[in-house]
JSON list of C-alpha atoms in Angstrom, two decimals:
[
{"chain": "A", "resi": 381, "resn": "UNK", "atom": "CA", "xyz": [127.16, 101.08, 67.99]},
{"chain": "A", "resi": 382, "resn": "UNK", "atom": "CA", "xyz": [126.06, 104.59, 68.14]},
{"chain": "A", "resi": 383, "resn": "UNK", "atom": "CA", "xyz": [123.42, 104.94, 70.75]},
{"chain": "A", "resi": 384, "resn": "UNK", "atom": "CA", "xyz": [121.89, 108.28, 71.10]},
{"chain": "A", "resi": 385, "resn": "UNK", "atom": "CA", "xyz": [118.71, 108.97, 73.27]},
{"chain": "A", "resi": 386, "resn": "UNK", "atom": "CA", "xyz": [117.16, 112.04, 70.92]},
{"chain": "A", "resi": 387, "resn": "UNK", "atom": "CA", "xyz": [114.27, 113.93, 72.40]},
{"chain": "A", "resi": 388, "resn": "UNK", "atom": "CA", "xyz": [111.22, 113.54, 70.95]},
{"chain": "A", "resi": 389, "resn": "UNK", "atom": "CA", "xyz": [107.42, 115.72, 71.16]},
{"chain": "A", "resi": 390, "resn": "UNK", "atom": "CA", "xyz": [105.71, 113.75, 73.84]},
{"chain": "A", "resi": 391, "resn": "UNK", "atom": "CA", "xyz": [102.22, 113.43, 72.17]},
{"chain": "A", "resi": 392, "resn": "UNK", "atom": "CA", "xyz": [100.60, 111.09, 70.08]},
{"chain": "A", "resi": 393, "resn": "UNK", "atom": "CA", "xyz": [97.53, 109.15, 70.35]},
{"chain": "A", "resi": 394, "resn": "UNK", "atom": "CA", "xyz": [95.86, 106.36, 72.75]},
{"chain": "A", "resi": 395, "resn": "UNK", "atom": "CA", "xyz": [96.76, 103.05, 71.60]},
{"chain": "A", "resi": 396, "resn": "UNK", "atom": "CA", "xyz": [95.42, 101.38, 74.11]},
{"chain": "A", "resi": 397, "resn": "UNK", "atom": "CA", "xyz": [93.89, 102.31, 78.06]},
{"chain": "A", "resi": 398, "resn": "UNK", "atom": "CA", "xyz": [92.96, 100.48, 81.32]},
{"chain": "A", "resi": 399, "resn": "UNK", "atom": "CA", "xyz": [92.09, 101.62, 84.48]},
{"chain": "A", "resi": 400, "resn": "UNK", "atom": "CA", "xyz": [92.78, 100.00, 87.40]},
{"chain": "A", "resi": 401, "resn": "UNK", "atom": "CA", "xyz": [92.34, 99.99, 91.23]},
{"chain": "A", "resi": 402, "resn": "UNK", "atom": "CA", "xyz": [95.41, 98.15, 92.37]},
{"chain": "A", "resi": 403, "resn": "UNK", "atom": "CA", "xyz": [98.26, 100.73, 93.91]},
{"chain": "A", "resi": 404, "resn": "UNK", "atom": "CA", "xyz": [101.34, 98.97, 92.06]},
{"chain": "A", "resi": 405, "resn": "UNK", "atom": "CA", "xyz": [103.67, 101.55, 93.04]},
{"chain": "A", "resi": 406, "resn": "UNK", "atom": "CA", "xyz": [104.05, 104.03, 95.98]},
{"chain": "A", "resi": 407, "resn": "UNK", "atom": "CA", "xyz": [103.85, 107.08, 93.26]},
{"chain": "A", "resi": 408, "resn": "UNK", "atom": "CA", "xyz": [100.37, 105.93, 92.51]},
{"chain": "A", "resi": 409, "resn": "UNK", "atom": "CA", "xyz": [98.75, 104.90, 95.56]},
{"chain": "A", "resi": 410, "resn": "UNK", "atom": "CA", "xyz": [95.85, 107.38, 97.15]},
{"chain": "A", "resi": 411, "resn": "UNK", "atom": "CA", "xyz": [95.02, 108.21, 92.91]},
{"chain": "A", "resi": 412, "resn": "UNK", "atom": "CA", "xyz": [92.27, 105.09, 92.72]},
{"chain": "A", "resi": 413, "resn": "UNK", "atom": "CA", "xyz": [91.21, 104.30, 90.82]},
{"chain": "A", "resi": 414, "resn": "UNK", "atom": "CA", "xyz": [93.35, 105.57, 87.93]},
{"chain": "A", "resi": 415, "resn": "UNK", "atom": "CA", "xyz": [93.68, 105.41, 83.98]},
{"chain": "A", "resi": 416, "resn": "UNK", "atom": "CA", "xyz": [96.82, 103.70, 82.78]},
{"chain": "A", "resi": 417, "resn": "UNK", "atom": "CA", "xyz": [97.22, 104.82, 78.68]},
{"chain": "A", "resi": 418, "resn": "UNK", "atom": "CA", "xyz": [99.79, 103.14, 76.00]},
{"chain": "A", "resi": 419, "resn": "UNK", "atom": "CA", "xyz": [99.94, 106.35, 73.41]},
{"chain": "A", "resi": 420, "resn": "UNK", "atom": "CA", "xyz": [102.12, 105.77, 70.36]},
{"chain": "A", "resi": 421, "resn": "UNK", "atom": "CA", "xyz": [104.21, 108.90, 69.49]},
{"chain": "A", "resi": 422, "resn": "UNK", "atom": "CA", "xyz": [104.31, 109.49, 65.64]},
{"chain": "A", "resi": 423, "resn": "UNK", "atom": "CA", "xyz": [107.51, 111.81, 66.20]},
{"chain": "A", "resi": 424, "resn": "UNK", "atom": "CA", "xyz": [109.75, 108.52, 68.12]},
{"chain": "A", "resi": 425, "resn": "UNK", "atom": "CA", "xyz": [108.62, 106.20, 64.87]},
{"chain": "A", "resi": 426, "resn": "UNK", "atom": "CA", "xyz": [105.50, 105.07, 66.45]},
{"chain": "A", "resi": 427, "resn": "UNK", "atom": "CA", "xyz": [107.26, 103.85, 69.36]},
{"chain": "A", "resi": 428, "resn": "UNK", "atom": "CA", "xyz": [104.64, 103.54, 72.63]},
{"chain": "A", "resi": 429, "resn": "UNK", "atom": "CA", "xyz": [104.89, 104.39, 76.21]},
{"chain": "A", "resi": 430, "resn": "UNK", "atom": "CA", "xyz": [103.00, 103.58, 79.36]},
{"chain": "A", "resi": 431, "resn": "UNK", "atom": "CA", "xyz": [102.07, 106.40, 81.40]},
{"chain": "A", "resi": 432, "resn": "UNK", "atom": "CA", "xyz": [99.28, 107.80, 83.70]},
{"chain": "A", "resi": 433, "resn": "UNK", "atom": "CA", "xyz": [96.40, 109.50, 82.49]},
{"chain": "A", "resi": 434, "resn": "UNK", "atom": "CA", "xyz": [95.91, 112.99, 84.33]},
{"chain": "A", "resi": 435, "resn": "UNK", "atom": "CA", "xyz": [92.90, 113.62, 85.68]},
{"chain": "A", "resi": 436, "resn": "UNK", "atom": "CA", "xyz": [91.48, 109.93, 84.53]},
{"chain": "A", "resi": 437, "resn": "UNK", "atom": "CA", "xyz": [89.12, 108.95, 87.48]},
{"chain": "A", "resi": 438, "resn": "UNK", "atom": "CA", "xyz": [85.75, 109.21, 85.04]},
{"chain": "A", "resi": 439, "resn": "UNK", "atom": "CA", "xyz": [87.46, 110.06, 81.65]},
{"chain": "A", "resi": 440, "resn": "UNK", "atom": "CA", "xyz": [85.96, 109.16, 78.36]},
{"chain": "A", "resi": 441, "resn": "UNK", "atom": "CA", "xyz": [88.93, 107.74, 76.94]},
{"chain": "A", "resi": 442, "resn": "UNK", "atom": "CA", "xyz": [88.99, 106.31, 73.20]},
{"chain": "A", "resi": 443, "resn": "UNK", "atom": "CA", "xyz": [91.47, 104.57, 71.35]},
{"chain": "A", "resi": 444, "resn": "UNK", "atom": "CA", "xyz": [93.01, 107.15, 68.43]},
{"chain": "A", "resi": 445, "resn": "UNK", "atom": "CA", "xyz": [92.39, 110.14, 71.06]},
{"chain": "A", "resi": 446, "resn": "UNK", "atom": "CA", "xyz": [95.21, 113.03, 70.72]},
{"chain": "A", "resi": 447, "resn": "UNK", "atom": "CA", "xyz": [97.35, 113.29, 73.75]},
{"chain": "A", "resi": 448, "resn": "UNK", "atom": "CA", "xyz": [100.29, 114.95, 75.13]},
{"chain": "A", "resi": 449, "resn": "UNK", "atom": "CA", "xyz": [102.65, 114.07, 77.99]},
{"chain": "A", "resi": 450, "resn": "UNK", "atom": "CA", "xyz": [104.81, 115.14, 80.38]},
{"chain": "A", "resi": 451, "resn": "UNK", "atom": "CA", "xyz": [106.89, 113.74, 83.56]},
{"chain": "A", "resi": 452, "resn": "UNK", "atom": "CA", "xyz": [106.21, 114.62, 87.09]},
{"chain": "A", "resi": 453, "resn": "UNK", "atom": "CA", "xyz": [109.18, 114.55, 89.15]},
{"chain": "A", "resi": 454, "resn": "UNK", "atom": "CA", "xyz": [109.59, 111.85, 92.22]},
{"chain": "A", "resi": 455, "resn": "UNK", "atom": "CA", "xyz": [107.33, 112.76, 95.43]},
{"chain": "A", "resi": 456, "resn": "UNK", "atom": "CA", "xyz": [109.64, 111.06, 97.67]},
{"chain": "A", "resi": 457, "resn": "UNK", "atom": "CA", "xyz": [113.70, 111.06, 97.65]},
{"chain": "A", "resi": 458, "resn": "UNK", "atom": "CA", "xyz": [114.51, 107.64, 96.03]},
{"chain": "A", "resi": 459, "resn": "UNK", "atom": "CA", "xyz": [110.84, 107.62, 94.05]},
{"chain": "A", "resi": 460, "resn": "UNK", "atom": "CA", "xyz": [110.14, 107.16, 90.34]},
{"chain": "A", "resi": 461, "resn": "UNK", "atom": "CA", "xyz": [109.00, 109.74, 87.87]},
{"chain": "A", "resi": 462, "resn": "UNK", "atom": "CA", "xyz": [105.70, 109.39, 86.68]},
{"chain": "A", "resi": 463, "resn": "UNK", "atom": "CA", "xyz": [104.83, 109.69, 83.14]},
{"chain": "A", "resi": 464, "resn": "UNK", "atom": "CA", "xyz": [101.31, 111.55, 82.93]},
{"chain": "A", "resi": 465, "resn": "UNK", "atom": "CA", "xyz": [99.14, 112.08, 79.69]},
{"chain": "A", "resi": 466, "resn": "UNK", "atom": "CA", "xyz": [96.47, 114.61, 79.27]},
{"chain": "A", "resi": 467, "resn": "UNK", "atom": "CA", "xyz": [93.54, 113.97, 76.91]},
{"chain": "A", "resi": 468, "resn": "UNK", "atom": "CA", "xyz": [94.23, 116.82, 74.15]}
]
């Protein structure tokens, strides 16, 4: 096997998008309600990711919409990353 982990443009478009107003991790709790996006990345073979939509409280967001992505680092020692998108 010959794994390799190649880096990839993070942007593509929405797939799908939900917003929600449950807290499901500590990284995400005082953002409510917030925009949870699938995007599928043209440059990773259509592959999709989950992430956080940036600045998604009253967004217009529609499926197909260009977006790009990047990670924001743990707030807490022993957190997660997040992965954020931003409505291009």
């Amino acid at each position: 096997f010959d794994l390799r982990w190649p880096a990839v443009e993070p942007a593509g478009t929405v797939y799908s998008w939900t917003r929600t107003w449950q807290p499901f991790s500590p990284e995400l709790s005082g953002h409510l309600p917030f925009t949870v996006v699938l995007a599928e990345l043209p440059a990773a073979g259509g592959r999709r990711l989950l992430g956080v939509l940036h600045h998604g409280d009253g967004a217009d967001v529609r499926v197909g919409q260009a977006v790009t992505g990047e990670i924001d680092p743990p707030g807490t020692p022993g957190g997660w990353p997040v992965l954020r998108w931003r409505l291009a």
